[in-house]
mmCIF file of C-alpha atoms and ligand atoms in Angstrom:
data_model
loop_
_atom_site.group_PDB
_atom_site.id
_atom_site.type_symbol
_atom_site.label_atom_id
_atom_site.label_comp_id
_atom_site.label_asym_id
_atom_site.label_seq_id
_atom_site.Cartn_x
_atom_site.Cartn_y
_atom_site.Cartn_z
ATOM 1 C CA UNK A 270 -29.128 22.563 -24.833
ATOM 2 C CA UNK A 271 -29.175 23.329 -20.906
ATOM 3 C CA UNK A 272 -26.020 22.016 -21.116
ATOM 4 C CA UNK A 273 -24.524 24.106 -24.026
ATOM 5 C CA UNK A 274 -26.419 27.561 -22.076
ATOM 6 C CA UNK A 275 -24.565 26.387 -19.002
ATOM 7 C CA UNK A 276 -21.039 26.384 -20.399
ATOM 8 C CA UNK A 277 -21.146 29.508 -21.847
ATOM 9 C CA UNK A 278 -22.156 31.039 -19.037
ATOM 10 C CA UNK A 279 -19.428 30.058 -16.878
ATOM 11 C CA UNK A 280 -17.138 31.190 -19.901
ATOM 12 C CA UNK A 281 -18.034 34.234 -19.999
ATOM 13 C CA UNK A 282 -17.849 35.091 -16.070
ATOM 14 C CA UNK A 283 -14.470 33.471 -16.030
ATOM 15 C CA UNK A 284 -13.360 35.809 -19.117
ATOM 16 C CA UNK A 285 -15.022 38.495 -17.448
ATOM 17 C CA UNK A 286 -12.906 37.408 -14.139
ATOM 18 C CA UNK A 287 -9.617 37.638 -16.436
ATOM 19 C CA UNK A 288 -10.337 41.269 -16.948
ATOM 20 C CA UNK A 289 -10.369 41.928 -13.493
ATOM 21 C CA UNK A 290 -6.950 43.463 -11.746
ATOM 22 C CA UNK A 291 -7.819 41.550 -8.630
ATOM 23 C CA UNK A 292 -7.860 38.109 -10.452
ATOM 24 C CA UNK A 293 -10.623 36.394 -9.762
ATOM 25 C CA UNK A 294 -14.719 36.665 -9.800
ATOM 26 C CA UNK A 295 -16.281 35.138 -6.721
ATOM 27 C CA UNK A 296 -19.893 33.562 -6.756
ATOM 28 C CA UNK A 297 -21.492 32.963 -3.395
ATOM 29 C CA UNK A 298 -24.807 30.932 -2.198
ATOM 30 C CA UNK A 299 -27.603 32.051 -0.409
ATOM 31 C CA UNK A 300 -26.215 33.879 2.377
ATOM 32 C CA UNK A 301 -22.623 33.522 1.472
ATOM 33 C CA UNK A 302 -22.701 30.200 2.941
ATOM 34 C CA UNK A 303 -21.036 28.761 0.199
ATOM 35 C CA UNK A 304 -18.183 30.347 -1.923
ATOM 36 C CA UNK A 305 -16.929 29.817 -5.559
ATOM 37 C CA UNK A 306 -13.834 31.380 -6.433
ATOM 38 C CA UNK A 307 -13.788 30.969 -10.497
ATOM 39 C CA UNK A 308 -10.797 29.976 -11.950
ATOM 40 C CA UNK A 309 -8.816 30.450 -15.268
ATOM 41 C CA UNK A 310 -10.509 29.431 -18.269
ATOM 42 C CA UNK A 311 -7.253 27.202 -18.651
ATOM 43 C CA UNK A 312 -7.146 25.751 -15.173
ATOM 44 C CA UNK A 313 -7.502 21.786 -14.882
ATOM 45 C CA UNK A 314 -7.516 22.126 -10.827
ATOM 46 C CA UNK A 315 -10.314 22.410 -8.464
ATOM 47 C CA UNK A 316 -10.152 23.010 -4.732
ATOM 48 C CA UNK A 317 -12.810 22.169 -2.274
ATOM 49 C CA UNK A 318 -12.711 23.134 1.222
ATOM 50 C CA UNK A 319 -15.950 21.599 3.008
ATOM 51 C CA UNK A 320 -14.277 21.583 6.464
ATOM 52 C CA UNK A 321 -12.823 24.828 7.207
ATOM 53 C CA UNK A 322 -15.802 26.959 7.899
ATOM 54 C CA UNK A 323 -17.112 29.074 10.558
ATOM 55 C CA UNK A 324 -20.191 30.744 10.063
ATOM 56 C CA UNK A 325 -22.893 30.000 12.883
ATOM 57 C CA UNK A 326 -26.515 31.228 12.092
ATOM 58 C CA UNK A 327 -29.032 31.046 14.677
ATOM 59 C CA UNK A 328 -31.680 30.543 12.233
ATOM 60 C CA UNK A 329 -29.940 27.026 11.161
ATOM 61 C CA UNK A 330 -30.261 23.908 13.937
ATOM 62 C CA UNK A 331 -26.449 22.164 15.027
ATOM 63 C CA UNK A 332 -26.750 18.957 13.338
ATOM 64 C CA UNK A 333 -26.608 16.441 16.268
ATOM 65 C CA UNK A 334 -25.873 12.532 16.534
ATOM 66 C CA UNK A 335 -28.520 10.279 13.981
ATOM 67 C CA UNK A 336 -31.267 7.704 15.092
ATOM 68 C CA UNK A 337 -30.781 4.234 14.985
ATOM 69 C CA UNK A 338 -33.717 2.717 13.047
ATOM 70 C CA UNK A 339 -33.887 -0.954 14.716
ATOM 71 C CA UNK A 340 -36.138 -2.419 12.176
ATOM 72 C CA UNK A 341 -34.016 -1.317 8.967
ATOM 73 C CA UNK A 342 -30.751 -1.220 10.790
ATOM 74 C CA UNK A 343 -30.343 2.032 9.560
ATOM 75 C CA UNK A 344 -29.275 5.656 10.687
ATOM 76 C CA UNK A 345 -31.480 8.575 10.250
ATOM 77 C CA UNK A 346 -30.201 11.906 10.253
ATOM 78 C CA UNK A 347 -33.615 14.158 10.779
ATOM 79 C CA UNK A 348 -34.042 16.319 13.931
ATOM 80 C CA UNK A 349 -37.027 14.263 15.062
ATOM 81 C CA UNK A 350 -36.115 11.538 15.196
ATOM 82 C CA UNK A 351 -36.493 10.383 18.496
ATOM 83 C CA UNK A 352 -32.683 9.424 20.763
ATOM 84 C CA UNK A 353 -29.610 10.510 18.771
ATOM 85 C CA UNK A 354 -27.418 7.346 19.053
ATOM 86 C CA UNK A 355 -23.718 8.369 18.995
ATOM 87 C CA UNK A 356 -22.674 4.593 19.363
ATOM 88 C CA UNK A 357 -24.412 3.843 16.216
ATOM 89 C CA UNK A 358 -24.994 6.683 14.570
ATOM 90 C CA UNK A 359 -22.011 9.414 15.224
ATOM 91 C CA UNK A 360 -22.325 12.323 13.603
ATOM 92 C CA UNK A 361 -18.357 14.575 13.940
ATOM 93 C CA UNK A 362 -18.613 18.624 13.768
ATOM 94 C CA UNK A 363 -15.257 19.128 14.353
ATOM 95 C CA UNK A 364 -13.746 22.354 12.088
ATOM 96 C CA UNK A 365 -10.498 20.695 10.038
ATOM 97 C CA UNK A 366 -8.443 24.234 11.770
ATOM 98 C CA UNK A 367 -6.846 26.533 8.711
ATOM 99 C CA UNK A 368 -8.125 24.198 5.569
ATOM 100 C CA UNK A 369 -10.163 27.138 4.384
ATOM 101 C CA UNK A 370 -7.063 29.203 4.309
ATOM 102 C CA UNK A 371 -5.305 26.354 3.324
ATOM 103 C CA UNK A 372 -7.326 25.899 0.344
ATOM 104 C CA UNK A 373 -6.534 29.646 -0.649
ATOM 105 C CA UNK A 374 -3.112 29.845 -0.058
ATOM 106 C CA UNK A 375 -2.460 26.884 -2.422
ATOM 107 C CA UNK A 376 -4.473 28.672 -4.964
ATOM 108 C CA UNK A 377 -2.569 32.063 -4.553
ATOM 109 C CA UNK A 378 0.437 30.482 -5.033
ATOM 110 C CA UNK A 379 -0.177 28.084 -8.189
ATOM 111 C CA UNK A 380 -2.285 31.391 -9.636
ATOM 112 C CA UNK A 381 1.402 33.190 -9.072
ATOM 113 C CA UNK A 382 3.630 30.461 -10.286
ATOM 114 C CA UNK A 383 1.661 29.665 -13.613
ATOM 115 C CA UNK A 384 -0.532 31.956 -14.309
ATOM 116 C CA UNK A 385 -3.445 29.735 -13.981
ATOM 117 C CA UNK A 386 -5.957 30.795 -10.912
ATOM 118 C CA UNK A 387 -7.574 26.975 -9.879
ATOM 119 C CA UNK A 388 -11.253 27.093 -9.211
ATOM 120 C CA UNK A 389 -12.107 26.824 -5.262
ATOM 121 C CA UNK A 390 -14.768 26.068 -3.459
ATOM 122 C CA UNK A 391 -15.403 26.552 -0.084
ATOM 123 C CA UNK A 392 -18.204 25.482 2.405
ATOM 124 C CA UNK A 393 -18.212 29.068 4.616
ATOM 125 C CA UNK A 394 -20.792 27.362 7.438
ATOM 126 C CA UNK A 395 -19.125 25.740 10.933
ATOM 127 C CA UNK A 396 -19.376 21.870 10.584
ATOM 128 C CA UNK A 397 -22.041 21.675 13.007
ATOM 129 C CA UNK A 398 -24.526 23.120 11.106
ATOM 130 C CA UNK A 399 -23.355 21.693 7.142
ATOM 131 C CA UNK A 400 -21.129 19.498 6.249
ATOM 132 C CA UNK A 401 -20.458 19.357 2.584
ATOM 133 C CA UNK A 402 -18.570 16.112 2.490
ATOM 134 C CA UNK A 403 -21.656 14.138 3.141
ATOM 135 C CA UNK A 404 -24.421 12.331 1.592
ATOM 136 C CA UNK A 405 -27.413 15.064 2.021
ATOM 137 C CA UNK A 406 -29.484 13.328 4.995
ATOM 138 C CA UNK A 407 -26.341 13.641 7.163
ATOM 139 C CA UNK A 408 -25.086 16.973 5.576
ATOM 140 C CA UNK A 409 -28.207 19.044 6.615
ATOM 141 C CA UNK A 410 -30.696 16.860 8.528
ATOM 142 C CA UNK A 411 -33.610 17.693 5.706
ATOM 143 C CA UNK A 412 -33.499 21.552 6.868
ATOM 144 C CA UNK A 413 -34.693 23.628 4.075
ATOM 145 C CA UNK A 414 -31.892 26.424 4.678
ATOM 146 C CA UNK A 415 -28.682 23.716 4.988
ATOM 147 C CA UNK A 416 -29.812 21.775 2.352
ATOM 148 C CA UNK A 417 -30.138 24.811 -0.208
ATOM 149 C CA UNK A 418 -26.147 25.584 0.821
ATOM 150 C CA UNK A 419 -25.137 21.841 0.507
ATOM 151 C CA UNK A 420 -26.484 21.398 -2.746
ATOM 152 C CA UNK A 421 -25.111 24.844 -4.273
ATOM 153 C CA UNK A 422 -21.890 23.519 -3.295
ATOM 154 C CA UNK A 423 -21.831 20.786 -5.429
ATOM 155 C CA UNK A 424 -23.320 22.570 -8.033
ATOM 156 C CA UNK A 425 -20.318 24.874 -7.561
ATOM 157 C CA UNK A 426 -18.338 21.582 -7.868
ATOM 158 C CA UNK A 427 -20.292 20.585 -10.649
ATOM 159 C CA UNK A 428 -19.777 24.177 -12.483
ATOM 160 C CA UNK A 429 -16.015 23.585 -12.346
ATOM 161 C CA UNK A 430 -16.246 20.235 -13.357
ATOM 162 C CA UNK A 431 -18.288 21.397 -16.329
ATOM 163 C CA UNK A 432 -15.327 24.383 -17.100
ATOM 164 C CA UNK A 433 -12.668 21.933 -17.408
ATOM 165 C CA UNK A 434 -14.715 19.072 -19.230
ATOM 166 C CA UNK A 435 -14.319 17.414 -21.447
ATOM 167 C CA UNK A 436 -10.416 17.556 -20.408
ATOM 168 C CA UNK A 437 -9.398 15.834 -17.719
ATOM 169 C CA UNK A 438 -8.710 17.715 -14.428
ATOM 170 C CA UNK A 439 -8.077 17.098 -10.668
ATOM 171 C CA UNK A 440 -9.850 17.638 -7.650
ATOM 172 C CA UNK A 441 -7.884 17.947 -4.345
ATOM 173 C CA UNK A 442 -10.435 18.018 -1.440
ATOM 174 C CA UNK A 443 -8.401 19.583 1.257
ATOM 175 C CA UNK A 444 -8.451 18.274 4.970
ATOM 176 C CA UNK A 445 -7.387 18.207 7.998
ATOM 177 C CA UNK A 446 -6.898 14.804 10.386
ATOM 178 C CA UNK A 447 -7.973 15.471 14.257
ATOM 179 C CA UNK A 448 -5.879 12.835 16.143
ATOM 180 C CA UNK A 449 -3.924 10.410 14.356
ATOM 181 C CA UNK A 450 -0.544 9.824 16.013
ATOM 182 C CA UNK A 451 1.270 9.253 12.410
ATOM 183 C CA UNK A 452 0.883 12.965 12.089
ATOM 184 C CA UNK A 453 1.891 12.524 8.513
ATOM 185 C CA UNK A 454 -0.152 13.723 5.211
ATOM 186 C CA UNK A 455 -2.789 11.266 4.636
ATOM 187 C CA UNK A 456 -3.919 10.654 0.605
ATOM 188 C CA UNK A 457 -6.976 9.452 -0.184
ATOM 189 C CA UNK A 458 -7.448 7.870 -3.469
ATOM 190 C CA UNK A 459 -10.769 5.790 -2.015
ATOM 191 C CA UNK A 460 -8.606 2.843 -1.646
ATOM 192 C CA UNK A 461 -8.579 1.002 2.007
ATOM 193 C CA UNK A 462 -6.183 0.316 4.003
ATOM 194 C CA UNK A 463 -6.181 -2.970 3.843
ATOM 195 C CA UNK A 464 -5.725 -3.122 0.049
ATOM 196 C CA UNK A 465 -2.696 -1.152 0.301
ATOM 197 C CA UNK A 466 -1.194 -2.692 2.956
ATOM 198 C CA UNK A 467 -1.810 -5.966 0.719
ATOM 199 C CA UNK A 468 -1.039 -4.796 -2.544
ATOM 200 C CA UNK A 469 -4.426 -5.957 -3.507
ATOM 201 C CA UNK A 470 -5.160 -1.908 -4.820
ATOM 202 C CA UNK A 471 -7.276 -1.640 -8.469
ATOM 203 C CA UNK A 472 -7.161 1.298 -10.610
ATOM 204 C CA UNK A 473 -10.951 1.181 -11.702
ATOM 205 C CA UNK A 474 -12.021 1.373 -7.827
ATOM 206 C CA UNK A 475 -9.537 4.279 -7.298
ATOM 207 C CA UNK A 476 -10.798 8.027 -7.698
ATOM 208 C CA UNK A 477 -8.875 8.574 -10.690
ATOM 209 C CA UNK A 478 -9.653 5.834 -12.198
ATOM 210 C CA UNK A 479 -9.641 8.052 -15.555
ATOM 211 C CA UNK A 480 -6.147 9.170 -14.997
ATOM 212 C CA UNK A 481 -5.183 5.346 -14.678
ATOM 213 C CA UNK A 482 -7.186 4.283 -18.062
ATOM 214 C CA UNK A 483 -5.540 6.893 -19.910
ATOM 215 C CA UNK A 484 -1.829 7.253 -18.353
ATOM 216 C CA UNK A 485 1.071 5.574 -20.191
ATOM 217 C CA UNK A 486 2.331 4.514 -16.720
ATOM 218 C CA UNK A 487 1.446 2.130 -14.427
ATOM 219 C CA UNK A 488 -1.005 2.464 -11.610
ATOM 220 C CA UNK A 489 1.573 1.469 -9.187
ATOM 221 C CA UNK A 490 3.909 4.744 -10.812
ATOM 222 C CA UNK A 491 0.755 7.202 -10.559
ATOM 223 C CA UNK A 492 -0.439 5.949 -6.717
ATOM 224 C CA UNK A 493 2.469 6.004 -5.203
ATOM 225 C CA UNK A 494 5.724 5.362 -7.396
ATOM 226 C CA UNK A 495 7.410 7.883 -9.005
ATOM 227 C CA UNK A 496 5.026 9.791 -10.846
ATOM 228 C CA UNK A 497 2.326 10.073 -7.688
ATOM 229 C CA UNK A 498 1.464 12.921 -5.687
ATOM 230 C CA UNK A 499 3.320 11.335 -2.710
ATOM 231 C CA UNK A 500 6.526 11.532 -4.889
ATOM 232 C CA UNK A 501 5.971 15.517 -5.242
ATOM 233 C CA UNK A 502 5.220 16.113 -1.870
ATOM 234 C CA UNK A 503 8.730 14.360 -0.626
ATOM 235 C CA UNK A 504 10.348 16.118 -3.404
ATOM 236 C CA UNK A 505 9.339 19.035 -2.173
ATOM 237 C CA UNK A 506 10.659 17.720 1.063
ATOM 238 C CA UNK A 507 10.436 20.748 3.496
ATOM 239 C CA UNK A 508 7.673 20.206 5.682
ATOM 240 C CA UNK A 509 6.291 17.277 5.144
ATOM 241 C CA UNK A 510 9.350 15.455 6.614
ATOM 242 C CA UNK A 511 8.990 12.683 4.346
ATOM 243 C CA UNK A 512 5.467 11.565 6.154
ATOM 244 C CA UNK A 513 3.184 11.082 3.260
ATOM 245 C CA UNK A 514 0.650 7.941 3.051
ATOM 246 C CA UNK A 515 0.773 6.642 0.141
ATOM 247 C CA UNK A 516 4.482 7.453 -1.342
ATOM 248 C CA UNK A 517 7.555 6.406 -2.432
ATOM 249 C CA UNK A 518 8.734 6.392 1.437
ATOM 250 C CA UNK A 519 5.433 4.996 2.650
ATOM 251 C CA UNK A 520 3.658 2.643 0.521
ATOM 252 C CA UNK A 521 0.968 1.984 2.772
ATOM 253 C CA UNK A 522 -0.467 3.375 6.347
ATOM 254 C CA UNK A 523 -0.285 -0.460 7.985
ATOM 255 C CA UNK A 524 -1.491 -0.206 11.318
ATOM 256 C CA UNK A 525 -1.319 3.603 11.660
ATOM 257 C CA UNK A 526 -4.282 5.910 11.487
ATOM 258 C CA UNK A 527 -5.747 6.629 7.406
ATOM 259 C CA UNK A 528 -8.414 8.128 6.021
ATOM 260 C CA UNK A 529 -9.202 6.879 2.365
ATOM 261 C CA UNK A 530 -11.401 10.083 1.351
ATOM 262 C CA UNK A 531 -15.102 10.689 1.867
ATOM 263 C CA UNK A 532 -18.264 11.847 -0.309
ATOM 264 C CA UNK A 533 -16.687 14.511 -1.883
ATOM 265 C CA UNK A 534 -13.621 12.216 -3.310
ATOM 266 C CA UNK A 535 -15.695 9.573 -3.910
ATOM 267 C CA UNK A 536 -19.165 11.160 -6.132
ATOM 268 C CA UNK A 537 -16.910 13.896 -7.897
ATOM 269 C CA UNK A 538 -13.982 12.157 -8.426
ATOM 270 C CA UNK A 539 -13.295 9.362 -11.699
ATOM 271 C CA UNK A 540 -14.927 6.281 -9.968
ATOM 272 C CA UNK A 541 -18.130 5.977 -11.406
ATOM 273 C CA UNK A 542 -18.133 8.664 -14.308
ATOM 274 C CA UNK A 543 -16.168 11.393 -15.910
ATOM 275 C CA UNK A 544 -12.963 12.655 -16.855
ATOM 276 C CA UNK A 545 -12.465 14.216 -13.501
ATOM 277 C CA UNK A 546 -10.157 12.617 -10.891
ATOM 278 C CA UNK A 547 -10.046 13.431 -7.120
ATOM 279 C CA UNK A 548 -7.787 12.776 -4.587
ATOM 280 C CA UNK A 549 -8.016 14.029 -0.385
ATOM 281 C CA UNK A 550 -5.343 15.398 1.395
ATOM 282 C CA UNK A 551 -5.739 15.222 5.098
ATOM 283 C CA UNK A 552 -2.949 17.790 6.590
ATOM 284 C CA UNK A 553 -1.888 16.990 10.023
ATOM 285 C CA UNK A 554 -2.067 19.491 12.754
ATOM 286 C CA UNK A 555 1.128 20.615 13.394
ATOM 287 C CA UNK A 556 1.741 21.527 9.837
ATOM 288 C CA UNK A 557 -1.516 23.336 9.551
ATOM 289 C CA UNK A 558 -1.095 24.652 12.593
ATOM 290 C CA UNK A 559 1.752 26.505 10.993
ATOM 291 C CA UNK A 560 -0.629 28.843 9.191
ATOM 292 C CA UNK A 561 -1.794 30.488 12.968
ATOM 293 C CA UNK A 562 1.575 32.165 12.753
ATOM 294 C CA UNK A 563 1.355 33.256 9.041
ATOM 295 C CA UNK A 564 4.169 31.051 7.865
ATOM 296 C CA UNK A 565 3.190 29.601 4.238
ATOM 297 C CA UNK A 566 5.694 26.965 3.908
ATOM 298 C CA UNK A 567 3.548 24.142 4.079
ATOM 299 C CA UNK A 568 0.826 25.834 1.541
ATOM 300 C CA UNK A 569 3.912 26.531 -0.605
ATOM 301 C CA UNK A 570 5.458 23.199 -0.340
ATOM 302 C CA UNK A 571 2.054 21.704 -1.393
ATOM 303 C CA UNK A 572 1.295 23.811 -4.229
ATOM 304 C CA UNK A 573 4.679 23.279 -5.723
ATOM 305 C CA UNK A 574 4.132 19.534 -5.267
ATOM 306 C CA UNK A 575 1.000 19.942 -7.020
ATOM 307 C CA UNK A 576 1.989 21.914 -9.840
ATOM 308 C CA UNK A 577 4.821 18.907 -10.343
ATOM 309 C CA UNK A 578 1.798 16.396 -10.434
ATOM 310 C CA UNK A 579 -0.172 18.272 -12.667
ATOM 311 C CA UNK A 580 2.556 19.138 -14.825
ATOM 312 C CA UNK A 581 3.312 15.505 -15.401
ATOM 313 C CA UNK A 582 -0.337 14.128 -15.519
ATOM 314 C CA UNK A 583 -2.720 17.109 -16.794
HETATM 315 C C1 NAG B 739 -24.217 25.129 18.090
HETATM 316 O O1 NAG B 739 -22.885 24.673 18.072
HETATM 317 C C2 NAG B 739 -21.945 25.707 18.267
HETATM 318 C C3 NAG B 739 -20.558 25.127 18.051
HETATM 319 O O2 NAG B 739 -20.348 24.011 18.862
HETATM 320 C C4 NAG B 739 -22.142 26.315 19.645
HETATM 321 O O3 NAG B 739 -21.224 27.364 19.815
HETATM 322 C C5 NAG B 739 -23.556 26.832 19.756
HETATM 323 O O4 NAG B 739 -23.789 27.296 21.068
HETATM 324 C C6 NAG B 739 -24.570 25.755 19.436
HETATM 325 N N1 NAG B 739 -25.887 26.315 19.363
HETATM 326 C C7 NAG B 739 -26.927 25.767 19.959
HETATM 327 C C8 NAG B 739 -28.227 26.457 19.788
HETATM 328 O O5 NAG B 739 -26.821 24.737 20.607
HETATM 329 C C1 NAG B 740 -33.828 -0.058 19.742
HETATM 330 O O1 NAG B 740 -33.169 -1.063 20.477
HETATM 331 C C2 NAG B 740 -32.481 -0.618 21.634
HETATM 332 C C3 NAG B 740 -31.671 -1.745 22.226
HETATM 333 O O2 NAG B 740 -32.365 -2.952 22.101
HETATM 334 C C4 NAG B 740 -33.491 -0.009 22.607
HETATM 335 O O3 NAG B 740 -32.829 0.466 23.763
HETATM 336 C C5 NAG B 740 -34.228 1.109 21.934
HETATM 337 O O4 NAG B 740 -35.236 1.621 22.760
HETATM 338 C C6 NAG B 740 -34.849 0.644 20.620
HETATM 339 N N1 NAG B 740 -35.360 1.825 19.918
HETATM 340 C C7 NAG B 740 -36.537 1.825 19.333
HETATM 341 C C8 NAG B 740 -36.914 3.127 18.676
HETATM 342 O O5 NAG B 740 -37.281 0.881 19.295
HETATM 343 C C1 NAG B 741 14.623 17.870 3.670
HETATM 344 O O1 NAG B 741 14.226 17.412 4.953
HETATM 345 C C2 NAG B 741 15.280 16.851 5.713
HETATM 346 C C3 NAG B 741 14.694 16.271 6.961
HETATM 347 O O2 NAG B 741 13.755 17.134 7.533
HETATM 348 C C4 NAG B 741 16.350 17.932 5.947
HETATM 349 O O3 NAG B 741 17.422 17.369 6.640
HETATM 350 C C5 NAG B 741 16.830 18.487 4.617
HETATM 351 O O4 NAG B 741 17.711 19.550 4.826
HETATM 352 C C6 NAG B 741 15.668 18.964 3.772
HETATM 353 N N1 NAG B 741 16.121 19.346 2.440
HETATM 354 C C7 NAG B 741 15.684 20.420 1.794
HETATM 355 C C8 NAG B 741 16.227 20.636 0.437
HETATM 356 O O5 NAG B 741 14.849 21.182 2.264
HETATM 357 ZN ZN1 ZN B 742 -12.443 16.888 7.050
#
């Protein structure tokens, strides 16, 4: 019944948000802190931002390194905890530069090419005092006021999950890598390295696991064969100078730096439950450094590419 309450709910903004000139209807957390841009009633693509942030209250610690617990062997993130141990226990605040934009200008442009606004969320507060791509203890340290912002993020998530549901949709959880030498586009599908590089990969570990159960082609085609995101990012060619990880051109990352995907790709994408995949994209600097000087080719490139996977797959 909550359930049934919910939905309507977020139908009826979103049709409200249709009558709108401007397009969209934006719902914000406490404080702004967190930002949900509703999409089309139609839309089967979600954007998350968790990265890109800025906002620095005073009222809200920095989130520092976490404890080493010698007994358990375990971190703990809490203020008190006695010597932050970055050895053990690191803890990165680094902002992923122009992936809030990012995350917008890919929306703008799929919203003008087909009509269909995707649903974004965005995590408004610098790294070092939130970070939304975290399991809670290490997202906000068990402070009342960054907690309340992490978890109306995912609810946000959530909310769009529960406005595409139960169709199948896709979550891209836009990044951005600090200092891997590759500089290429890193796609994270929660698969390791090492099972690429070995060809040892398995659909029903994979963050769209549901789009593998239900595809009529292979896993191989959808991860990085002809039919995978990879493919529609070379296709689009411009930018990305055929440096994607994992494609057609670039099966695997071998020895060169790769990030599989973190919280976000791994508790709201397909893995464990739902008809919701994910998949990260971790944008090198140079090509989101592009973005300082206003030129949108990258954010172009990638929303075309994105509109060709969806197209085939959703
Ligand atoms: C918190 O971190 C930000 C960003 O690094 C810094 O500008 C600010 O001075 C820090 N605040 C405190 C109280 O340490
Ligand atoms: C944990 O062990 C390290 C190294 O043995 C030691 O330096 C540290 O003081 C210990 N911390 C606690 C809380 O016991
Ligand atoms: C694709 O990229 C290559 C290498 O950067 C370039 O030579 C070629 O002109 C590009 N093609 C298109 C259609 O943009
Ligand atoms: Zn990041």
């Amino acid at each position: 019944m909550m359930m049934r309450v919910k939905l309507f709910l977020i139908l009826f903004n979103t049709l409200q948000c249709m009558t709108l000139v401007t397009g969209y209807r934006t719902r914000f957390g406490m404080k702004q802190y967190v930002e949900y841009q509703i999409g089309s009633v139609d839309s089967k693509l979600i954007l998350t931002a968790p990265h890109g942030g800025s906002l620095s209250p005073t009222t809200m610690p920095n989130r520092t390194h976490g404890c080493f617990d010698n007994e358990t062997e375990q971190c703990i993130y809490r203020h008190n905890c006695g010597t932050p141990t970055r050895s053990k226990c690191k803890v990165l605040m680094a902002t992923d530069t122009n992936t809030r934009n990012l995350a917008i200008l890919i929306a703008d442009q799929i919203e003008a090419k087909t009509g269909k606004r995707p649903h974004v969320i965005l995590n408004n507060l610098g790294r070092w005092k939130m970070d939304a791509n975290r399991d809670a203890d290490q997202a906000a340290f068990g402070v009342p006021e960054t907690k309340r912002a992490y978890d109306e993020f995912h609810e946000f998530v959530n909310n769009a999950k529960l406005a595409i549901s139960p169709s199948s949709g896709l979550l891209l959880d836009i990044h951005g890598v600090q200092s891997h030498p590759e500089a290429w586009v890193e796609l994270g599908y929660r698969l390791t390295k090492s099972n690429l590089n070995k060809n040892t990969v398995l659909a029903e570990y994979s963050s769209i696991k549901n789009l593998a159960a239900t595809s009529s082609y292979t896993f191989e085609q959808i991860l990085r064969g002809d039919k995978s995101l990879g493919h529609f990012m070379l296709r689009e060619n411009l930018s990305f100078n055929s440096r994607v990880v994992p494609s057609p051109d670039t099966p695997s990352p071998g020895s060169g730096g790769y990030y599989r995907g973190g919280y976000i790709t791994k508790h709201h994408g397909s893995r464990y439950a739902g008809t919701i995949d994910a998949i990260q994209i971790e944008s090198p600097r140079p090509l989101r450094d592009l973005l300082y000087n206003g030129d949108k080719a990258y954010a172009i490139d990638l929303a075309n590419a994105v509109i060709g996977f969806l197209g085939v797959h959703y």
